[in-house]
Coordinates of C-alpha atoms in Angstrom, one line a residue:
Chain A
M1 CA 4.2 7.9 0.6
A2 CA 2.8 4.4 1.6
E3 CA 3.8 3.0 -1.8
A4 CA 6.6 2.7 -4.1
I5 CA 6.9 5.8 -6.2
P6 CA 7.6 4.2 -9.4
R7 CA 10.3 6.2 -11.2
S8 CA 10.0 6.8 -14.9
G9 CA 12.2 4.4 -16.8
D10 CA 14.3 7.0 -18.5
A11 CA 15.6 8.8 -15.4
P12 CA 19.2 7.6 -14.7
D13 CA 19.4 5.6 -11.5
P14 CA 21.7 7.3 -9.0
R15 CA 24.3 5.0 -7.5
P16 CA 26.8 5.8 -4.9
H17 CA 30.2 6.1 -6.1
D18 CA 32.6 5.6 -3.1
P19 CA 33.5 2.0 -2.1
I20 CA 31.5 1.9 1.1
G21 CA 28.6 3.2 -0.8
R22 CA 29.0 0.7 -3.7
F23 CA 29.4 -2.2 -1.1
L24 CA 26.3 -1.3 0.7
Y25 CA 24.4 -0.7 -2.4
G26 CA 25.4 -4.1 -3.9
W27 CA 24.8 -5.9 -0.6
S28 CA 21.3 -4.3 -0.3
M29 CA 20.4 -5.1 -3.8
L30 CA 21.4 -8.9 -3.2
S31 CA 19.5 -8.9 0.1
A32 CA 16.4 -7.7 -1.7
I33 CA 16.7 -10.1 -4.7
G34 CA 17.2 -12.9 -2.1
G35 CA 14.0 -11.8 -0.3
S36 CA 12.0 -12.0 -3.6
L37 CA 13.2 -15.4 -4.4
T38 CA 12.2 -16.4 -1.0
L39 CA 8.7 -14.8 -1.7
F40 CA 8.7 -17.0 -5.1
A41 CA 9.5 -19.9 -2.9
I42 CA 6.5 -19.1 -0.8
C43 CA 4.3 -18.7 -3.7
G44 CA 5.5 -22.2 -4.9
V45 CA 4.6 -23.8 -1.6
S46 CA 1.2 -22.1 -1.4
V47 CA 0.4 -23.2 -5.0
Y48 CA 1.5 -26.9 -4.4
S49 CA -0.7 -26.7 -1.1
V50 CA -3.8 -25.5 -3.2
V51 CA -3.2 -28.0 -6.0
G52 CA -2.5 -30.7 -3.4
R53 CA -5.8 -29.9 -1.6
W54 CA -7.7 -29.8 -4.7
L55 CA -6.4 -33.2 -6.1
T56 CA -5.9 -35.3 -2.9
D57 CA -7.9 -33.3 -0.1
V58 CA -4.5 -33.5 1.8
P59 CA -3.0 -30.1 2.4
V60 CA 0.7 -29.5 2.8
L61 CA 1.6 -29.8 6.3
G62 CA 2.6 -26.5 8.0
D63 CA 2.3 -24.4 4.7
V64 CA 0.9 -21.6 6.7
E65 CA 4.2 -21.7 9.0
L66 CA 6.6 -21.7 6.0
V67 CA 4.6 -18.6 4.5
Q68 CA 5.0 -16.8 7.7
M69 CA 8.7 -17.6 8.1
G70 CA 9.5 -16.8 4.4
C71 CA 7.5 -13.7 4.6
A72 CA 9.4 -12.4 7.8
L73 CA 12.6 -13.1 6.0
A74 CA 11.7 -11.3 2.9
V75 CA 10.4 -8.3 4.5
A76 CA 13.5 -7.9 6.7
A77 CA 15.7 -8.4 3.7
F78 CA 13.9 -5.7 1.7
L79 CA 14.5 -2.9 4.3
P80 CA 18.0 -1.8 3.6
W81 CA 17.3 -1.5 -0.4
A82 CA 14.4 0.8 0.4
Q83 CA 16.7 2.9 2.5
M84 CA 19.4 2.9 -0.4
K85 CA 16.6 4.0 -2.9
N86 CA 15.3 6.7 -0.3
A87 CA 11.9 5.0 -0.6
H88 CA 11.0 5.1 3.3
V89 CA 8.2 7.6 3.7
I90 CA 8.5 11.1 5.0
V91 CA 5.9 14.0 5.2
D92 CA 7.6 16.8 3.3
F93 CA 4.5 19.1 3.5
F94 CA 5.6 21.4 6.4
T95 CA 9.1 21.9 5.3
H96 CA 8.3 22.3 1.7
N97 CA 9.3 25.9 1.9
A98 CA 12.3 25.4 4.1
S99 CA 15.8 26.1 2.6
P100 CA 17.5 23.0 1.1
G101 CA 20.2 23.3 3.7
V102 CA 17.5 23.0 6.5
R103 CA 16.0 20.0 4.9
R104 CA 19.2 18.4 4.3
V105 CA 20.2 18.7 8.0
L106 CA 16.7 17.4 9.1
D107 CA 17.1 14.5 6.8
R108 CA 20.4 13.5 8.1
I109 CA 19.0 13.8 11.6
A110 CA 16.1 11.5 10.6
A111 CA 18.6 8.9 9.0
V112 CA 20.6 9.0 12.2
L113 CA 17.6 8.3 14.2
L114 CA 16.5 5.4 11.7
S115 CA 19.9 4.0 12.0
A116 CA 20.0 3.8 15.8
L117 CA 16.5 2.4 15.9
A118 CA 17.4 -0.3 13.4
F119 CA 20.3 -1.2 15.4
V120 CA 18.4 -1.5 18.6
I121 CA 15.6 -3.7 16.7
S122 CA 18.5 -5.8 15.2
W123 CA 19.9 -6.4 18.7
R124 CA 16.7 -7.3 20.3
S125 CA 15.9 -9.5 17.4
F126 CA 19.0 -11.5 18.1
V127 CA 18.3 -11.6 21.9
G128 CA 14.9 -12.8 21.1
A129 CA 16.5 -15.6 18.8
W130 CA 18.9 -16.7 21.6
E131 CA 16.0 -17.0 24.0
A132 CA 14.0 -19.0 21.6
Y133 CA 17.1 -21.2 21.1
E134 CA 17.6 -21.6 25.0
T135 CA 14.0 -22.4 25.6
G136 CA 13.9 -24.8 22.4
E137 CA 10.6 -23.3 21.3
T138 CA 9.5 -24.9 18.1
T139 CA 6.8 -24.0 15.7
M140 CA 3.4 -26.0 16.2
L141 CA 3.0 -28.0 13.0
L142 CA 6.5 -28.4 11.5
G143 CA 8.1 -28.7 14.8
W144 CA 11.0 -26.4 13.5
P145 CA 13.1 -24.5 16.0
L146 CA 11.6 -21.0 16.3
W147 CA 15.0 -19.4 16.6
W148 CA 15.7 -20.2 12.9
S149 CA 13.2 -17.8 11.6
Y150 CA 14.0 -15.3 14.5
T151 CA 17.6 -15.1 13.3
T152 CA 16.7 -14.2 9.9
L153 CA 15.5 -10.8 11.0
G154 CA 18.6 -9.5 12.7
P155 CA 20.8 -9.1 9.7
G156 CA 18.1 -7.2 7.7
F157 CA 17.7 -4.6 10.4
F158 CA 21.6 -4.5 11.0
L159 CA 22.1 -3.8 7.3
L160 CA 19.2 -1.1 7.5
G161 CA 21.2 0.3 10.2
L162 CA 24.4 0.6 8.3
T163 CA 22.7 1.9 5.0
A164 CA 20.7 4.5 7.1
A165 CA 24.1 5.5 8.8
Y166 CA 25.7 5.8 5.2
T167 CA 22.9 7.9 4.1
A168 CA 23.2 10.1 7.3
W169 CA 26.7 10.6 6.4
K170 CA 26.7 11.1 2.7
G171 CA 23.1 12.5 2.3
T172 CA 20.4 10.5 0.2
L173 CA 21.0 9.6 -3.3
H174 CA 18.0 11.5 -4.3
S175 CA 19.0 14.4 -2.1
E176 CA 15.6 16.4 -2.7
G177 CA 13.4 13.3 -1.8
G178 CA 13.0 12.5 -5.5
M179 CA 9.4 13.9 -5.7
E180 CA 9.1 17.4 -6.5
Chain B
M1 CA 0.3 13.0 34.4
S2 CA -2.3 10.3 33.7
S3 CA -1.7 7.8 31.0
V4 CA -4.4 9.4 29.1
E5 CA -2.5 12.6 29.2
I6 CA 0.8 11.0 28.3
G7 CA -1.2 9.6 25.3
F8 CA -2.1 13.0 24.0
A9 CA 1.4 14.3 24.7
I10 CA 3.1 11.5 22.8
G11 CA 0.5 11.8 19.9
A12 CA 1.6 15.4 19.6
F13 CA 5.2 14.6 19.8
T14 CA 4.8 12.2 17.0
L15 CA 3.2 14.6 14.9
V16 CA 5.9 17.0 15.3
L17 CA 8.6 14.5 14.4
L18 CA 6.4 13.6 11.3
A19 CA 6.5 17.3 10.3
L20 CA 10.3 17.4 10.8
R21 CA 10.9 14.9 8.0
V22 CA 11.5 11.9 10.2
H23 CA 10.5 8.7 8.5
I24 CA 6.7 8.0 9.3
G25 CA 7.5 4.5 10.7
M26 CA 10.2 5.7 12.8
A27 CA 8.3 8.7 14.1
M28 CA 5.5 6.5 15.2
L29 CA 8.2 3.9 16.6
L30 CA 10.0 6.6 18.6
G31 CA 6.8 8.2 19.9
G32 CA 5.4 4.9 20.8
S33 CA 8.7 3.6 22.5
I34 CA 8.9 6.7 24.8
G35 CA 5.2 6.5 25.8
Y36 CA 5.6 2.8 26.4
T37 CA 8.7 3.5 28.6
L38 CA 6.6 6.3 30.6
V39 CA 3.6 4.0 31.2
S40 CA 5.2 0.5 31.7
G41 CA 8.9 1.1 32.0
W42 CA 12.0 0.3 30.1
D43 CA 12.4 -3.3 30.7
P44 CA 9.0 -4.2 29.3
L45 CA 9.7 -2.0 26.3
M46 CA 13.0 -4.1 25.7
S47 CA 11.2 -7.3 26.1
Y48 CA 8.4 -6.2 23.7
F49 CA 11.1 -5.4 21.2
K50 CA 12.5 -8.9 21.2
H51 CA 9.4 -10.2 19.5
L52 CA 8.3 -6.9 17.7
A53 CA 9.8 -7.5 14.3
Y54 CA 9.0 -11.2 14.0
G55 CA 5.6 -10.7 15.5
R56 CA 4.8 -8.0 12.9
F57 CA 6.4 -9.6 9.9
S58 CA 5.2 -13.1 10.3
V59 CA 1.5 -12.2 10.4
Y60 CA -0.3 -14.6 8.0
D61 CA -2.9 -12.2 6.8
L62 CA -0.2 -9.6 6.3
S63 CA 1.8 -11.9 3.8
V64 CA -0.6 -11.0 1.1
V65 CA 0.9 -7.5 0.9
P66 CA 4.4 -8.5 -0.5
L67 CA 2.7 -11.0 -2.8
F68 CA 0.1 -8.7 -4.2
L69 CA 3.0 -6.1 -4.8
L70 CA 4.9 -8.6 -6.4
M71 CA 2.0 -9.6 -8.6
G72 CA 1.3 -6.0 -9.6
N73 CA 4.9 -5.2 -10.3
V74 CA 5.4 -8.1 -12.6
A75 CA 2.0 -7.2 -14.3
A76 CA 3.3 -3.7 -14.9
K77 CA 6.6 -4.7 -16.3
G78 CA 5.4 -7.6 -18.1
G79 CA 3.4 -5.6 -20.7
L80 CA -0.1 -6.7 -19.3
S81 CA -1.0 -3.2 -18.8
R82 CA -0.7 -2.1 -22.4
R83 CA -2.8 -5.0 -23.6
L84 CA -5.5 -3.9 -21.2
F85 CA -5.5 -0.3 -22.5
E86 CA -5.5 -1.5 -25.9
A87 CA -8.6 -3.6 -25.4
T88 CA -10.6 -1.0 -23.6
N89 CA -9.6 1.7 -26.2
A90 CA -10.6 -0.7 -29.1
F91 CA -14.2 -0.5 -27.7
L92 CA -14.5 3.0 -26.2
G93 CA -12.1 5.1 -28.3
H94 CA -14.6 6.2 -30.9
Y95 CA -16.9 7.9 -28.3
P96 CA -16.2 11.7 -27.3
G97 CA -13.9 11.4 -24.4
G98 CA -13.4 7.8 -25.1
V99 CA -9.6 7.6 -24.9
A100 CA -9.8 8.9 -21.4
M101 CA -12.6 6.5 -20.5
S102 CA -10.5 3.7 -21.9
A103 CA -7.7 4.7 -19.6
I104 CA -9.9 4.7 -16.7
G105 CA -11.4 1.3 -17.7
A106 CA -7.8 0.0 -17.9
C107 CA -6.9 1.5 -14.6
A108 CA -9.8 -0.6 -13.1
G109 CA -8.7 -3.7 -15.0
F110 CA -5.3 -3.1 -13.6
G111 CA -6.5 -2.4 -10.2
A112 CA -8.0 -5.9 -10.1
I113 CA -4.6 -7.4 -10.2
C114 CA -2.7 -4.6 -8.3
G115 CA -3.3 -3.5 -4.8
S116 CA -1.6 0.0 -5.1
S117 CA -2.9 3.1 -6.4
L118 CA 0.6 4.9 -7.3
A119 CA 1.7 1.8 -9.3
T120 CA -1.6 1.7 -11.1
A121 CA -1.3 5.6 -12.0
A122 CA 2.4 5.3 -13.0
T123 CA 1.8 2.1 -15.1
M124 CA -1.3 3.2 -16.9
G125 CA 0.1 6.7 -17.2
Q126 CA 2.9 5.4 -19.3
V127 CA 0.6 3.3 -21.5
A128 CA -2.2 5.7 -22.1
L129 CA -0.5 9.2 -22.0
P130 CA 1.2 8.9 -25.5
E131 CA -2.2 7.9 -27.0
L132 CA -4.2 10.6 -25.2
R133 CA -1.6 13.1 -26.7
R134 CA -1.9 11.6 -30.3
C135 CA -5.6 12.1 -30.1
S136 CA -5.0 15.7 -29.0
Y137 CA -7.0 15.4 -25.8
S138 CA -6.9 18.6 -23.4
P139 CA -4.0 18.2 -21.0
A140 CA -6.2 18.9 -18.0
L141 CA -8.6 16.1 -19.0
A142 CA -5.9 13.6 -20.0
T143 CA -3.7 14.0 -16.9
G144 CA -6.9 14.5 -14.5
A145 CA -8.5 11.3 -15.7
L146 CA -5.3 9.2 -15.2
A147 CA -4.6 10.6 -11.7
A148 CA -8.2 9.7 -10.6
G149 CA -8.1 6.5 -12.4
G150 CA -5.1 5.5 -10.7
T151 CA -7.0 5.6 -7.4
L152 CA -9.0 2.7 -8.6
G153 CA -5.9 0.5 -8.0
I154 CA -6.7 0.5 -4.4
L155 CA -10.4 1.0 -4.6
I156 CA -10.9 -2.2 -6.6
P157 CA -9.8 -5.3 -4.7
P158 CA -7.3 -6.6 -3.9
S159 CA -6.2 -3.7 -1.9
V160 CA -3.3 -3.2 0.5
V161 CA -5.0 -0.6 2.5
L162 CA -7.9 -2.9 3.0
V163 CA -5.7 -5.7 4.2
I164 CA -4.2 -3.4 6.8
Y165 CA -7.5 -2.3 7.9
A166 CA -8.9 -5.9 8.3
I167 CA -6.1 -6.6 10.6
L168 CA -6.4 -3.4 12.6
A169 CA -10.3 -3.9 12.9
E170 CA -9.9 -7.8 13.3
Q171 CA -12.3 -8.4 10.3
N172 CA -12.2 -10.9 7.6
V173 CA -10.1 -9.7 4.7
A174 CA -12.2 -11.8 2.2
A175 CA -15.4 -9.9 3.5
L176 CA -13.8 -6.6 3.0
F177 CA -12.7 -7.5 -0.5
M178 CA -16.3 -8.5 -1.3
A179 CA -17.6 -5.3 0.2
A180 CA -15.1 -3.3 -2.0
L181 CA -16.2 -4.5 -5.3
I182 CA -19.5 -2.7 -6.0
P183 CA -18.1 0.7 -4.6
G184 CA -15.0 0.1 -6.7
L185 CA -17.1 -0.4 -9.9
V186 CA -19.3 2.6 -8.9
A187 CA -16.0 4.7 -8.7
M188 CA -15.1 3.5 -12.2
F189 CA -18.4 4.2 -13.8
G190 CA -18.6 7.6 -11.9
Y191 CA -15.2 8.6 -13.5
M192 CA -16.3 7.5 -16.9
I193 CA -19.5 9.7 -16.6
V194 CA -17.3 12.6 -15.5
V195 CA -15.1 12.1 -18.6
S196 CA -18.2 11.9 -20.9
L197 CA -19.6 15.2 -19.3
Y198 CA -16.3 16.9 -19.6
A199 CA -15.8 16.0 -23.3
R200 CA -19.4 17.3 -24.0
F201 CA -19.2 20.4 -22.0
V202 CA -15.8 21.6 -23.0
P203 CA -15.7 21.3 -26.8
G204 CA -12.5 19.9 -28.3
S205 CA -11.3 18.5 -25.0
G206 CA -11.8 15.0 -25.6
P207 CA -12.2 14.3 -29.6
A208 CA -13.5 11.0 -30.7
S209 CA -11.2 8.8 -32.7
A210 CA -12.1 6.6 -35.8
P211 CA -14.1 3.4 -34.7
L212 CA -12.1 0.2 -35.1
P213 CA -13.7 -2.5 -37.0
W214 CA -15.3 -5.3 -35.0
R215 CA -12.5 -7.9 -36.0
A216 CA -9.8 -5.7 -34.5
R217 CA -11.9 -5.3 -31.4
V218 CA -12.3 -8.9 -30.9
R219 CA -8.7 -9.4 -31.4
A220 CA -7.7 -6.9 -28.8
L221 CA -10.1 -8.6 -26.5
G222 CA -8.5 -11.9 -27.1
R223 CA -5.3 -10.7 -25.9
V224 CA -6.6 -9.9 -22.5
W225 CA -8.4 -13.1 -21.6
P226 CA -5.4 -14.2 -19.6
I227 CA -5.6 -11.3 -17.3
L228 CA -9.2 -11.8 -17.0
A229 CA -8.6 -15.4 -16.0
V230 CA -6.0 -14.4 -13.4
F231 CA -8.5 -11.9 -11.8
I232 CA -11.3 -14.4 -11.8
T233 CA -9.2 -17.0 -10.2
V234 CA -7.8 -14.8 -7.5
I235 CA -10.9 -12.8 -6.6
G236 CA -13.2 -15.5 -7.3
G237 CA -11.2 -18.0 -5.3
I238 CA -11.3 -15.5 -2.3
Y239 CA -14.8 -14.8 -2.8
G240 CA -15.9 -18.5 -3.1
G241 CA -13.8 -19.4 -0.1
I242 CA -11.8 -21.7 -2.2
F243 CA -8.5 -20.3 -0.8
T244 CA -7.2 -17.7 1.6
P245 CA -6.2 -14.3 0.2
T246 CA -2.6 -15.3 0.7
E247 CA -2.9 -18.5 -1.2
A248 CA -4.8 -16.3 -3.8
A249 CA -2.1 -14.0 -4.1
A250 CA 0.5 -16.7 -4.3
V251 CA -1.5 -18.5 -7.3
G252 CA -1.9 -15.0 -8.9
T253 CA 1.8 -14.1 -8.7
F254 CA 2.7 -17.4 -10.2
A255 CA 0.1 -17.0 -13.0
T256 CA 1.1 -13.4 -13.7
T257 CA 4.9 -14.2 -13.9
A258 CA 4.2 -17.2 -16.2
L259 CA 2.1 -14.7 -18.4
A260 CA 4.6 -11.9 -18.5
V261 CA 7.5 -14.5 -19.4
A262 CA 5.3 -16.3 -21.9
S263 CA 4.4 -13.0 -23.7
R264 CA 8.2 -12.5 -24.1
E265 CA 7.8 -9.0 -22.8
M266 CA 9.4 -9.9 -19.5
R267 CA 13.2 -10.7 -19.8
W268 CA 15.8 -10.9 -17.1
R269 CA 16.2 -7.1 -16.9
E270 CA 12.4 -6.3 -16.5
F271 CA 12.2 -9.2 -14.1
V272 CA 14.8 -7.7 -11.7
A273 CA 13.2 -4.3 -12.2
A274 CA 9.9 -5.8 -11.0
V275 CA 11.2 -7.6 -8.1
L276 CA 13.3 -4.6 -6.8
G277 CA 10.2 -2.4 -7.1
A278 CA 8.2 -4.8 -5.1
A279 CA 11.0 -4.8 -2.5
E280 CA 10.9 -1.2 -2.3
A281 CA 7.3 -0.9 -1.8
T282 CA 6.9 -3.8 0.6
A283 CA 9.7 -2.5 2.8
M284 CA 8.2 0.9 3.0
I285 CA 4.9 -0.4 4.0
F286 CA 6.3 -2.9 6.6
L287 CA 8.5 -0.1 8.3
I288 CA 5.4 2.1 8.7
L289 CA 3.6 -1.2 10.1
L290 CA 6.4 -1.9 12.5
G291 CA 6.4 1.8 13.9
A292 CA 2.4 1.8 13.9
D293 CA 2.6 -1.5 16.0
V294 CA 4.6 0.2 18.7
L295 CA 2.5 3.4 18.8
N296 CA -0.7 1.5 18.9
A297 CA 0.6 -0.9 21.5
F298 CA 1.3 2.1 23.6
L299 CA -2.0 3.8 22.9
A300 CA -3.8 0.8 24.0
L301 CA -1.9 0.7 27.4
S302 CA -2.5 4.5 27.8
Q303 CA -6.3 3.9 27.4
M304 CA -6.4 7.1 25.3
P305 CA -8.5 5.8 22.5
V306 CA -11.2 4.5 25.0
A307 CA -11.1 8.0 26.7
I308 CA -11.9 9.6 23.4
A309 CA -14.5 7.2 22.5
E310 CA -16.2 7.6 25.7
W311 CA -16.1 11.4 25.4
V312 CA -17.7 11.3 22.2
L313 CA -20.3 8.8 23.0
A314 CA -21.2 11.0 26.2
S315 CA -21.3 14.1 24.1
G316 CA -24.5 12.9 22.5
Y317 CA -23.5 14.1 19.0
P318 CA -25.8 12.5 16.2
P319 CA -23.8 9.6 14.7
M320 CA -24.0 11.1 11.3
V321 CA -22.3 14.3 12.5
V322 CA -19.5 12.2 14.2
L323 CA -19.2 10.3 10.9
F324 CA -18.8 13.2 8.9
A325 CA -16.6 15.1 11.2
M326 CA -14.2 11.9 10.8
I327 CA -14.7 12.1 7.0
L328 CA -13.5 15.7 7.3
V329 CA -10.5 14.8 9.5
Y330 CA -9.4 12.3 6.8
L331 CA -9.9 14.7 4.0
L332 CA -7.7 17.3 5.9
L333 CA -5.0 14.7 6.9
G334 CA -5.0 13.5 3.3
C335 CA -3.6 16.8 2.3
V336 CA -0.4 16.0 4.1
M337 CA -0.3 12.3 4.5
D338 CA -0.4 9.0 2.7
S339 CA -3.3 6.7 3.0
L340 CA -1.8 3.8 4.9
S341 CA -0.4 6.0 7.5
M342 CA -3.7 7.8 8.0
I343 CA -5.5 4.3 8.5
L344 CA -2.9 3.2 11.0
L345 CA -3.0 6.4 13.0
T346 CA -6.8 7.0 13.1
I347 CA -8.4 3.4 13.1
P348 CA -7.6 2.7 16.6
V349 CA -9.3 5.8 17.8
F350 CA -12.2 6.0 15.2
L351 CA -13.3 2.5 15.1
P352 CA -14.4 2.1 18.8
I353 CA -16.3 5.3 18.4
I354 CA -18.2 4.1 15.3
L355 CA -18.9 0.7 16.8
G356 CA -20.3 2.4 19.8
L357 CA -22.8 4.4 17.9
D358 CA -25.8 3.2 16.0
Y359 CA -25.7 3.3 12.3
W360 CA -28.9 2.1 10.4
G361 CA -29.3 -0.6 13.0
L362 CA -26.1 -2.4 11.5
S363 CA -24.7 -5.3 13.4
Y364 CA -21.1 -4.9 14.9
T365 CA -19.3 -6.7 12.0
D366 CA -21.4 -4.9 9.3
K367 CA -20.4 -1.7 10.7
A368 CA -16.7 -2.3 11.0
I369 CA -16.9 -3.5 7.3
W370 CA -18.9 -0.5 6.0
F371 CA -16.7 2.0 7.9
G372 CA -13.6 0.3 6.5
I373 CA -14.9 0.9 2.8
L374 CA -15.7 4.4 3.7
A375 CA -12.4 5.0 5.1
L376 CA -10.8 3.5 2.1
M377 CA -12.6 5.9 -0.3
V378 CA -12.0 8.9 1.8
V379 CA -8.2 8.2 2.3
E380 CA -7.8 7.7 -1.5
V381 CA -9.2 11.1 -2.1
G382 CA -6.0 12.5 -0.5
L383 CA -4.2 11.0 -3.4
I384 CA -5.5 13.6 -5.9
T385 CA -6.1 16.6 -3.6
P386 CA -3.5 19.5 -3.3
P387 CA -0.9 20.3 -2.2
V388 CA 0.5 16.6 -1.8
G389 CA -1.5 14.7 -4.2
M390 CA 0.8 11.7 -4.8
N391 CA -1.0 10.6 -7.9
V392 CA -1.2 13.9 -9.5
F393 CA 2.6 14.2 -8.9
I394 CA 3.3 10.7 -10.6
I395 CA 1.3 11.7 -13.7
N396 CA 2.7 15.0 -13.8
S397 CA 6.3 13.6 -13.6
L398 CA 5.4 11.5 -16.8
A399 CA 4.1 14.7 -18.6
K400 CA 6.6 17.3 -17.7
D401 CA 5.4 19.7 -20.2
I402 CA 1.9 20.1 -18.5
P403 CA 1.8 22.5 -15.6
M404 CA 0.9 20.9 -12.3
K405 CA -1.9 23.4 -11.9
E406 CA -3.6 22.1 -15.0
T407 CA -3.5 18.5 -13.7
F408 CA -5.0 19.7 -10.3
R409 CA -7.7 21.6 -12.4
G410 CA -8.4 18.5 -14.4
V411 CA -8.8 16.4 -11.3
L412 CA -11.4 18.7 -9.8
P413 CA -14.5 17.2 -11.7
F414 CA -13.4 13.7 -10.6
L415 CA -13.1 14.9 -6.9
A416 CA -16.8 15.9 -7.1
S417 CA -17.7 12.5 -8.3
D418 CA -15.4 10.9 -5.3
L419 CA -17.4 13.1 -2.8
L420 CA -20.7 12.3 -4.2
R421 CA -19.9 8.5 -3.9
I422 CA -18.5 8.8 -0.3
V423 CA -22.1 10.4 0.7
L424 CA -23.8 7.8 -1.0
I425 CA -22.1 5.0 0.8
A426 CA -22.4 6.8 4.1
F427 CA -26.3 6.9 3.6
F428 CA -26.7 3.5 1.7
P429 CA -24.4 1.0 3.6
G430 CA -26.0 -1.7 1.4
M431 CA -23.8 -0.8 -1.5
A432 CA -21.0 -2.3 0.4
L433 CA -22.7 -4.9 2.4
W434 CA -24.9 -6.4 -0.2
L435 CA -22.5 -8.6 -1.8
V436 CA -20.9 -9.6 1.5
H437 CA -24.3 -11.0 2.6
L438 CA -25.1 -12.5 -0.8
L439 CA -21.9 -14.4 -0.6
G440 CA -22.1 -15.1 2.8
G441 CA -18.7 -13.6 3.9

């Protein structure tokens, strides 16, 4: 559902065993950890800005822009990991009584769909980055080129597309949706 | 087909995709894209897609979501939840039903630093269930109280759902956090009263444990002051206008991480687990937000929400009937859907209707805030109602020997308290708005 389903600590964590799966799993995890470190960096900037404002009445220039850019980067970097953990939300109420075979087929179709849409968004984000580069748009306060932060989104969606294609091919790691 | 008709057709199409196990965000994205193409054309859609992801992910107000999720996950893995429960239990454990009341109190305390109900239920469940078992509480009361208590995670600010509502409704996040505080506390006391009545009327369901000496109580309280300090800084800072919710979340995440590391309960392994948990939850929410953005962009183009609002306003139904019809829709949707998706799907249609009707002579902003709190309360009920009560599932997965039926039975009295509170807030908007006016949000 809309939030992480925290799994109990003692359940073994299913991981893929084939080379492609292991590669994607590792890459997604690194991407997620990298995104989190970016979030901690954002925290650092915000705390610095709050303390600076409090002590000297001078806020950090463009802290809002740094937060926005870092947040966009982190979120995109998190997407593949959630797909690897089968955490993206579905409604399974109406298919609850369908046979496992039917559910598996539907889940694979859904994964193909997710993969295709992720690739489209990845492609369009790169086009957006290219246009921002060509027009030379910059952020308002820091004056940083906008294409920098646009570029950070494409890879996340590209990897999401790959992991979704992998789950469409192999089935999800938690094949029964993990909840029941 | 007129664009309004396309709107209805796409709405139905999206719901069919949802029922066929397509990811919620993708169902909305696909439905929205098709509709957008039909109304505006392919090129405008492709052009819109160029800025879709960046436009959605870089919203400053939304950046509190990953930060609060990080803070909640760190707090959960860093042993802060256990200390909260030990402290409430030191004071309440010796009353009949006291251990369950303590669990609810601890859920509320944890909710104050965590914006998610499921994380609250899971965390407090792991901490409190063993103690409830040791004191031989009835399975129904023990699991019911924890499932219901978990909803306090989102009822008590900070709350992820409220942040999303604030953005959809173009309202101030801080004002909504203020408005949610008193209803959240009312929810906590309501649940505690339910536990107390339950323990009284069902003998043996909630035995009192031996009271602790005062020295032990003070010591337990001494161990939670850092959590209180974090909460007061974060929420006090937002209420007082000292910093923005995003800055508050950043400060809170920093402080919580420092506390968890200092308490030696968080080592590298726990840290990575917390960080990956936050990543999962964040990605899940933002994929839904991305899809909802496309669907809502299309719906706005199609004029369908306006058409529905005009139809309802012209029909002349009394405002209260309209309001309770919406509450009923939420309760029904809540049986199959999660709270965030419900808010994203309904608010673009419901809010214009509410704003067009007269409720107690409230101003435009007051109405938007009041309805947000009401919607938050109602969608949270969905977490503990059958057949898809996520909180119930989570608590049940922690206590596999207790039949699901038993947990749902235990949740019933808490549902009654939920419904009563919803009716109260519907008729007394002051419960939500008083604090906002007092603090000048």
